[in-house]
mmCIF file of C-alpha atoms in Angstrom:
data_model
loop_
_atom_site.group_PDB
_atom_site.id
_atom_site.type_symbol
_atom_site.label_atom_id
_atom_site.label_comp_id
_atom_site.label_asym_id
_atom_site.label_seq_id
_atom_site.Cartn_x
_atom_site.Cartn_y
_atom_site.Cartn_z
ATOM 1 C CA MET O 936 18.422 107.686 174.690
ATOM 2 C CA ALA O 937 18.510 110.193 177.543
ATOM 3 C CA ALA O 938 21.662 111.186 179.365
ATOM 4 C CA GLY O 939 22.649 109.405 182.573
ATOM 5 C CA GLY O 940 20.371 110.369 185.462
ATOM 6 C CA TYR O 941 17.247 110.571 183.304
ATOM 7 C CA VAL O 942 14.778 107.793 182.483
ATOM 8 C CA GLY O 943 13.938 109.662 179.272
ATOM 9 C CA ARG O 944 10.176 110.085 179.423
ATOM 10 C CA LEU O 945 7.583 112.694 180.343
ATOM 11 C CA LEU O 946 3.990 111.841 181.170
ATOM 12 C CA ARG O 947 1.503 114.279 179.646
ATOM 13 C CA VAL O 948 -1.959 114.394 181.169
ATOM 14 C CA ASP O 949 -4.857 116.330 179.620
ATOM 15 C CA LEU O 950 -7.595 116.402 182.238
ATOM 16 C CA SER O 951 -10.078 118.152 179.951
ATOM 17 C CA ALA O 952 -9.822 115.339 177.419
ATOM 18 C CA GLY O 953 -9.258 112.652 180.061
ATOM 19 C CA THR O 954 -6.150 111.357 178.273
ATOM 20 C CA VAL O 955 -2.598 110.381 179.173
ATOM 21 C CA ARG O 956 0.336 109.912 176.824
ATOM 22 C CA GLU O 957 4.098 109.594 176.934
ATOM 23 C CA ASP O 958 6.568 112.031 175.438
ATOM 24 C CA ALA O 959 10.353 111.887 175.096
ATOM 25 C CA LEU O 960 12.580 114.245 176.995
ATOM 26 C CA PRO O 961 14.408 116.931 175.005
ATOM 27 C CA ALA O 962 17.803 116.134 173.493
ATOM 28 C CA ASP O 963 20.853 115.639 175.710
ATOM 29 C CA ASP O 964 22.252 119.105 175.003
ATOM 30 C CA VAL O 965 19.024 120.658 176.300
ATOM 31 C CA LEU O 966 19.091 118.467 179.413
ATOM 32 C CA ARG O 967 22.690 119.477 180.094
ATOM 33 C CA LYS O 968 21.763 123.142 179.764
ATOM 34 C CA TYR O 969 18.635 123.108 181.948
ATOM 35 C CA ILE O 970 19.463 120.167 184.282
ATOM 36 C CA GLY O 971 15.948 119.020 185.202
ATOM 37 C CA CYS O 972 13.844 120.320 188.100
ATOM 38 C CA VAL O 973 13.356 124.118 187.966
ATOM 39 C CA GLY O 974 15.380 124.650 184.782
ATOM 40 C CA LEU O 975 13.610 122.117 182.614
ATOM 41 C CA GLY O 976 10.235 122.801 184.233
ATOM 42 C CA VAL O 977 10.412 126.544 183.547
ATOM 43 C CA LYS O 978 11.590 125.887 179.983
ATOM 44 C CA ILE O 979 8.511 123.725 179.338
ATOM 45 C CA LEU O 980 6.264 126.272 181.058
ATOM 46 C CA CYS O 981 7.570 129.180 178.967
ATOM 47 C CA GLU O 982 7.289 127.249 175.717
ATOM 48 C CA GLU O 983 3.835 125.800 176.326
ATOM 49 C CA THR O 984 1.868 128.407 178.304
ATOM 50 C CA PRO O 985 -0.461 130.438 176.045
ATOM 51 C CA LYS O 986 -0.143 134.201 176.328
ATOM 52 C CA GLY O 987 -2.711 136.040 178.389
ATOM 53 C CA ILE O 988 -3.894 133.186 180.584
ATOM 54 C CA GLY O 989 -4.306 133.284 184.352
ATOM 55 C CA PRO O 990 -2.958 130.749 186.845
ATOM 56 C CA LEU O 991 -6.364 129.119 187.329
ATOM 57 C CA ASP O 992 -7.074 128.753 183.615
ATOM 58 C CA ALA O 993 -7.236 125.183 182.370
ATOM 59 C CA ALA O 994 -4.428 125.805 179.864
ATOM 60 C CA ASN O 995 -1.940 126.640 182.629
ATOM 61 C CA PRO O 996 0.428 123.652 182.893
ATOM 62 C CA LEU O 997 1.080 122.093 186.298
ATOM 63 C CA ILE O 998 4.496 120.455 185.981
ATOM 64 C CA PHE O 999 6.020 117.930 188.394
ATOM 65 C CA MET O 1000 9.714 117.665 187.483
ATOM 66 C CA THR O 1001 12.659 115.729 188.901
ATOM 67 C CA GLY O 1002 16.382 116.214 188.405
ATOM 68 C CA PRO O 1003 19.142 113.848 187.266
ATOM 69 C CA LEU O 1004 20.166 112.979 190.849
ATOM 70 C CA THR O 1005 16.608 112.239 191.979
ATOM 71 C CA GLY O 1006 16.261 108.556 192.769
ATOM 72 C CA THR O 1007 20.013 107.886 192.802
ATOM 73 C CA PRO O 1008 22.133 106.907 195.859
ATOM 74 C CA VAL O 1009 23.402 110.487 196.242
ATOM 75 C CA PRO O 1010 22.505 111.816 199.721
ATOM 76 C CA GLY O 1011 19.452 114.019 199.455
ATOM 77 C CA GLY O 1012 18.696 112.731 195.950
ATOM 78 C CA ASN O 1013 14.947 113.041 196.354
ATOM 79 C CA ASN O 1014 14.215 116.478 194.977
ATOM 80 C CA CYS O 1015 11.015 117.240 193.054
ATOM 81 C CA CYS O 1016 10.043 120.652 191.735
ATOM 82 C CA ILE O 1017 6.538 121.819 190.866
ATOM 83 C CA VAL O 1018 6.382 124.551 188.231
ATOM 84 C CA THR O 1019 3.341 126.476 187.042
ATOM 85 C CA PHE O 1020 2.056 129.976 186.313
ATOM 86 C CA SER O 1021 1.990 131.301 189.883
ATOM 87 C CA GLY O 1022 -1.246 131.069 191.840
ATOM 88 C CA GLU O 1023 0.172 133.642 194.282
ATOM 89 C CA THR O 1024 1.345 136.456 192.026
ATOM 90 C CA GLY O 1025 -0.782 135.754 188.959
ATOM 91 C CA PHE O 1026 1.890 136.983 186.551
ATOM 92 C CA THR O 1027 5.144 135.061 187.122
ATOM 93 C CA ALA O 1028 6.372 131.498 187.036
ATOM 94 C CA GLY O 1029 5.728 129.807 190.352
ATOM 95 C CA THR O 1030 8.105 127.138 191.608
ATOM 96 C CA ALA O 1031 8.007 124.970 194.715
ATOM 97 C CA HIS O 1032 10.296 122.209 195.931
ATOM 98 C CA THR O 1033 9.445 119.115 197.903
ATOM 99 C CA HIS O 1034 11.322 116.049 199.035
ATOM 100 C CA GLY O 1035 10.318 112.717 200.543
ATOM 101 C CA HIS O 1036 9.618 109.760 198.256
ATOM 102 C CA PHE O 1037 7.467 111.360 195.568
ATOM 103 C CA GLY O 1038 10.229 112.388 193.146
ATOM 104 C CA PRO O 1039 12.094 109.060 193.311
ATOM 105 C CA GLN O 1040 8.881 107.048 192.986
ATOM 106 C CA MET O 1041 7.878 109.030 189.913
ATOM 107 C CA LYS O 1042 11.207 108.137 188.297
ATOM 108 C CA TYR O 1043 11.013 104.501 189.412
ATOM 109 C CA ALA O 1044 7.571 104.440 187.774
ATOM 110 C CA GLY O 1045 9.223 105.457 184.510
ATOM 111 C CA TYR O 1046 8.871 109.249 184.249
ATOM 112 C CA ASP O 1047 11.208 112.177 184.802
ATOM 113 C CA GLY O 1048 8.268 114.545 184.922
ATOM 114 C CA ILE O 1049 4.497 114.884 184.672
ATOM 115 C CA VAL O 1050 2.918 117.760 182.733
ATOM 116 C CA VAL O 1051 -0.752 118.274 183.606
ATOM 117 C CA THR O 1052 -2.997 120.515 181.507
ATOM 118 C CA GLY O 1053 -6.740 121.008 181.262
ATOM 119 C CA ALA O 1054 -9.293 120.684 184.024
ATOM 120 C CA ALA O 1055 -11.416 117.682 184.907
ATOM 121 C CA PRO O 1056 -15.201 118.100 185.062
ATOM 122 C CA ARG O 1057 -15.223 116.366 188.454
ATOM 123 C CA PRO O 1058 -12.575 115.527 191.103
ATOM 124 C CA VAL O 1059 -9.950 113.027 189.966
ATOM 125 C CA TYR O 1060 -6.594 111.670 191.024
ATOM 126 C CA LEU O 1061 -3.732 110.281 188.956
ATOM 127 C CA TRP O 1062 -2.238 106.840 189.598
ATOM 128 C CA VAL O 1063 1.204 106.402 188.014
ATOM 129 C CA HIS O 1064 2.815 102.986 188.318
ATOM 130 C CA ASP O 1065 5.450 100.990 186.429
ATOM 131 C CA GLY O 1066 5.137 102.808 183.115
ATOM 132 C CA LYS O 1067 1.354 103.185 183.258
ATOM 133 C CA ALA O 1068 -0.958 106.011 184.258
ATOM 134 C CA GLU O 1069 -4.669 106.117 185.090
ATOM 135 C CA ILE O 1070 -7.026 109.003 185.785
ATOM 136 C CA ARG O 1071 -9.347 107.859 188.582
ATOM 137 C CA ASP O 1072 -12.433 109.287 190.251
ATOM 138 C CA ALA O 1073 -11.739 111.246 193.454
ATOM 139 C CA SER O 1074 -15.274 112.300 194.365
ATOM 140 C CA LYS O 1075 -15.200 110.313 197.618
ATOM 141 C CA ILE O 1076 -11.980 111.931 198.828
ATOM 142 C CA TRP O 1077 -12.725 115.522 197.765
ATOM 143 C CA GLY O 1078 -12.925 117.565 200.951
ATOM 144 C CA LYS O 1079 -10.467 115.401 202.879
ATOM 145 C CA ASP O 1080 -7.213 116.765 204.284
ATOM 146 C CA THR O 1081 -3.899 115.642 202.811
ATOM 147 C CA HIS O 1082 -3.202 112.976 205.447
ATOM 148 C CA GLU O 1083 -6.596 111.362 204.984
ATOM 149 C CA THR O 1084 -6.241 111.619 201.216
ATOM 150 C CA GLU O 1085 -2.884 109.833 201.237
ATOM 151 C CA ASP O 1086 -4.262 106.939 203.295
ATOM 152 C CA LEU O 1087 -7.404 106.598 201.185
ATOM 153 C CA VAL O 1088 -5.538 106.691 197.873
ATOM 154 C CA LYS O 1089 -2.989 104.111 199.020
ATOM 155 C CA ALA O 1090 -5.803 101.829 200.124
ATOM 156 C CA GLU O 1091 -7.638 102.217 196.827
ATOM 157 C CA VAL O 1092 -4.630 101.533 194.600
ATOM 158 C CA GLY O 1093 -3.571 98.666 196.854
ATOM 159 C CA GLU O 1094 0.047 99.792 197.252
ATOM 160 C CA HIS O 1095 1.132 101.031 200.674
ATOM 161 C CA ARG O 1096 4.610 101.907 199.320
ATOM 162 C CA ALA O 1097 3.182 104.447 196.868
ATOM 163 C CA SER O 1098 3.992 108.115 197.392
ATOM 164 C CA VAL O 1099 1.025 110.472 197.264
ATOM 165 C CA ALA O 1100 1.116 114.214 196.548
ATOM 166 C CA ALA O 1101 -2.237 115.805 197.405
ATOM 167 C CA ILE O 1102 -4.114 118.998 198.107
ATOM 168 C CA GLY O 1103 -6.455 119.644 200.999
ATOM 169 C CA PRO O 1104 -9.469 121.949 201.338
ATOM 170 C CA ALA O 1105 -7.316 125.066 200.771
ATOM 171 C CA GLY O 1106 -6.287 123.878 197.320
ATOM 172 C CA GLU O 1107 -9.799 122.726 196.509
ATOM 173 C CA ASN O 1108 -11.118 126.193 197.337
ATOM 174 C CA LEU O 1109 -8.391 127.924 195.310
ATOM 175 C CA VAL O 1110 -6.742 129.716 198.233
ATOM 176 C CA GLY O 1111 -3.808 131.667 196.802
ATOM 177 C CA GLY O 1112 -1.188 130.247 199.161
ATOM 178 C CA ALA O 1113 -2.385 126.641 199.044
ATOM 179 C CA CYS O 1114 0.298 123.954 199.153
ATOM 180 C CA ILE O 1115 0.749 120.424 197.851
ATOM 181 C CA ALA O 1116 1.721 117.842 200.500
ATOM 182 C CA ASN O 1117 3.385 114.487 199.908
ATOM 183 C CA ASP O 1118 4.319 111.639 202.227
ATOM 184 C CA LYS O 1119 2.328 113.512 204.898
ATOM 185 C CA HIS O 1120 5.237 115.634 206.121
ATOM 186 C CA HIS O 1121 6.756 117.161 202.977
ATOM 187 C CA ILE O 1122 5.296 120.336 201.506
ATOM 188 C CA ALA O 1123 5.592 122.148 198.180
ATOM 189 C CA ALA O 1124 4.756 125.462 199.791
ATOM 190 C CA ALA O 1125 5.447 128.235 197.272
ATOM 191 C CA GLY O 1126 3.880 129.580 194.103
ATOM 192 C CA GLY O 1127 0.277 128.824 194.984
ATOM 193 C CA VAL O 1128 0.751 125.393 193.407
ATOM 194 C CA GLY O 1129 -2.066 123.893 195.473
ATOM 195 C CA ALA O 1130 -4.586 126.379 194.099
ATOM 196 C CA VAL O 1131 -3.548 125.570 190.527
ATOM 197 C CA MET O 1132 -3.930 121.851 191.265
ATOM 198 C CA GLY O 1133 -7.360 122.516 192.773
ATOM 199 C CA SER O 1134 -8.465 124.495 189.715
ATOM 200 C CA LYS O 1135 -7.821 121.371 187.664
ATOM 201 C CA LYS O 1136 -9.959 119.282 190.054
ATOM 202 C CA LEU O 1137 -6.848 117.149 190.590
ATOM 203 C CA LYS O 1138 -6.980 115.921 194.167
ATOM 204 C CA ALA O 1139 -3.805 113.834 194.194
ATOM 205 C CA VAL O 1140 -1.044 112.151 192.231
ATOM 206 C CA ALA O 1141 0.113 108.743 193.463
ATOM 207 C CA ALA O 1142 3.328 107.200 192.166
ATOM 208 C CA TYR O 1143 5.058 103.867 192.629
ATOM 209 C CA GLY O 1144 7.522 101.941 190.523
ATOM 210 C CA ARG O 1145 10.082 99.165 190.558
ATOM 211 C CA GLY O 1146 12.358 100.656 187.937
ATOM 212 C CA ALA O 1147 15.780 102.223 188.359
ATOM 213 C CA VAL O 1148 17.471 105.454 187.361
ATOM 214 C CA PRO O 1149 20.187 104.859 184.726
ATOM 215 C CA VAL O 1150 23.568 106.207 185.788
ATOM 216 C CA ALA O 1151 26.386 106.815 183.304
ATOM 217 C CA ARG O 1152 29.173 105.931 185.753
ATOM 218 C CA PRO O 1153 27.650 104.017 188.684
ATOM 219 C CA LYS O 1154 30.957 103.130 190.351
ATOM 220 C CA GLU O 1155 32.189 106.719 190.360
ATOM 221 C CA LEU O 1156 28.807 107.963 191.581
ATOM 222 C CA LEU O 1157 28.872 105.586 194.540
ATOM 223 C CA GLU O 1158 32.406 106.677 195.404
ATOM 224 C CA ILE O 1159 31.372 110.336 195.378
ATOM 225 C CA ALA O 1160 28.202 109.626 197.360
ATOM 226 C CA ALA O 1161 29.967 107.608 200.048
#
């Protein structure tokens, strides 16, 4: 059972194998030490990135990670961090923050974070919803900008309330400073994260859920947030 503020599950996606699976979060003492988002994302990156790889190698993890306040009533509780081996520097951890609805929707869908490894043989997108995940074909939306991609993905999954994080042509063409955009007007703009996403042929991640974030002391949290 995860500590309050965490739903307790990671989604692991291997695009080379075309598989998705669930994994438990680390123990509570680890969560208290690294506190989600950048801390937990960098911990996973350091432990799971093979030595000697480059940012565009398939083995480089692309990690979408939330924090314990994401999806709670706390003002500004919508943070999501993207962690990977930097597509800008090529030799450091790259981190980028974004806001909007993507982080909360990922948690409402049942996951504190998504760890993507491998590279698809053709363009794909990931649809995460209510404890399920599907890898879907994105050939028809490859080449579209992020606004068009968001609209097309929402239409295809049939859920206009979904949040979509996507790359545009810059990410597809592995431009070093490429970003990931979500909810049209929020940008994960550092670390070359868009180029890493493009190297995996991952056009977008869409998330929607009807779950809730467990809170250890909901009354006290609401009092503090008021």
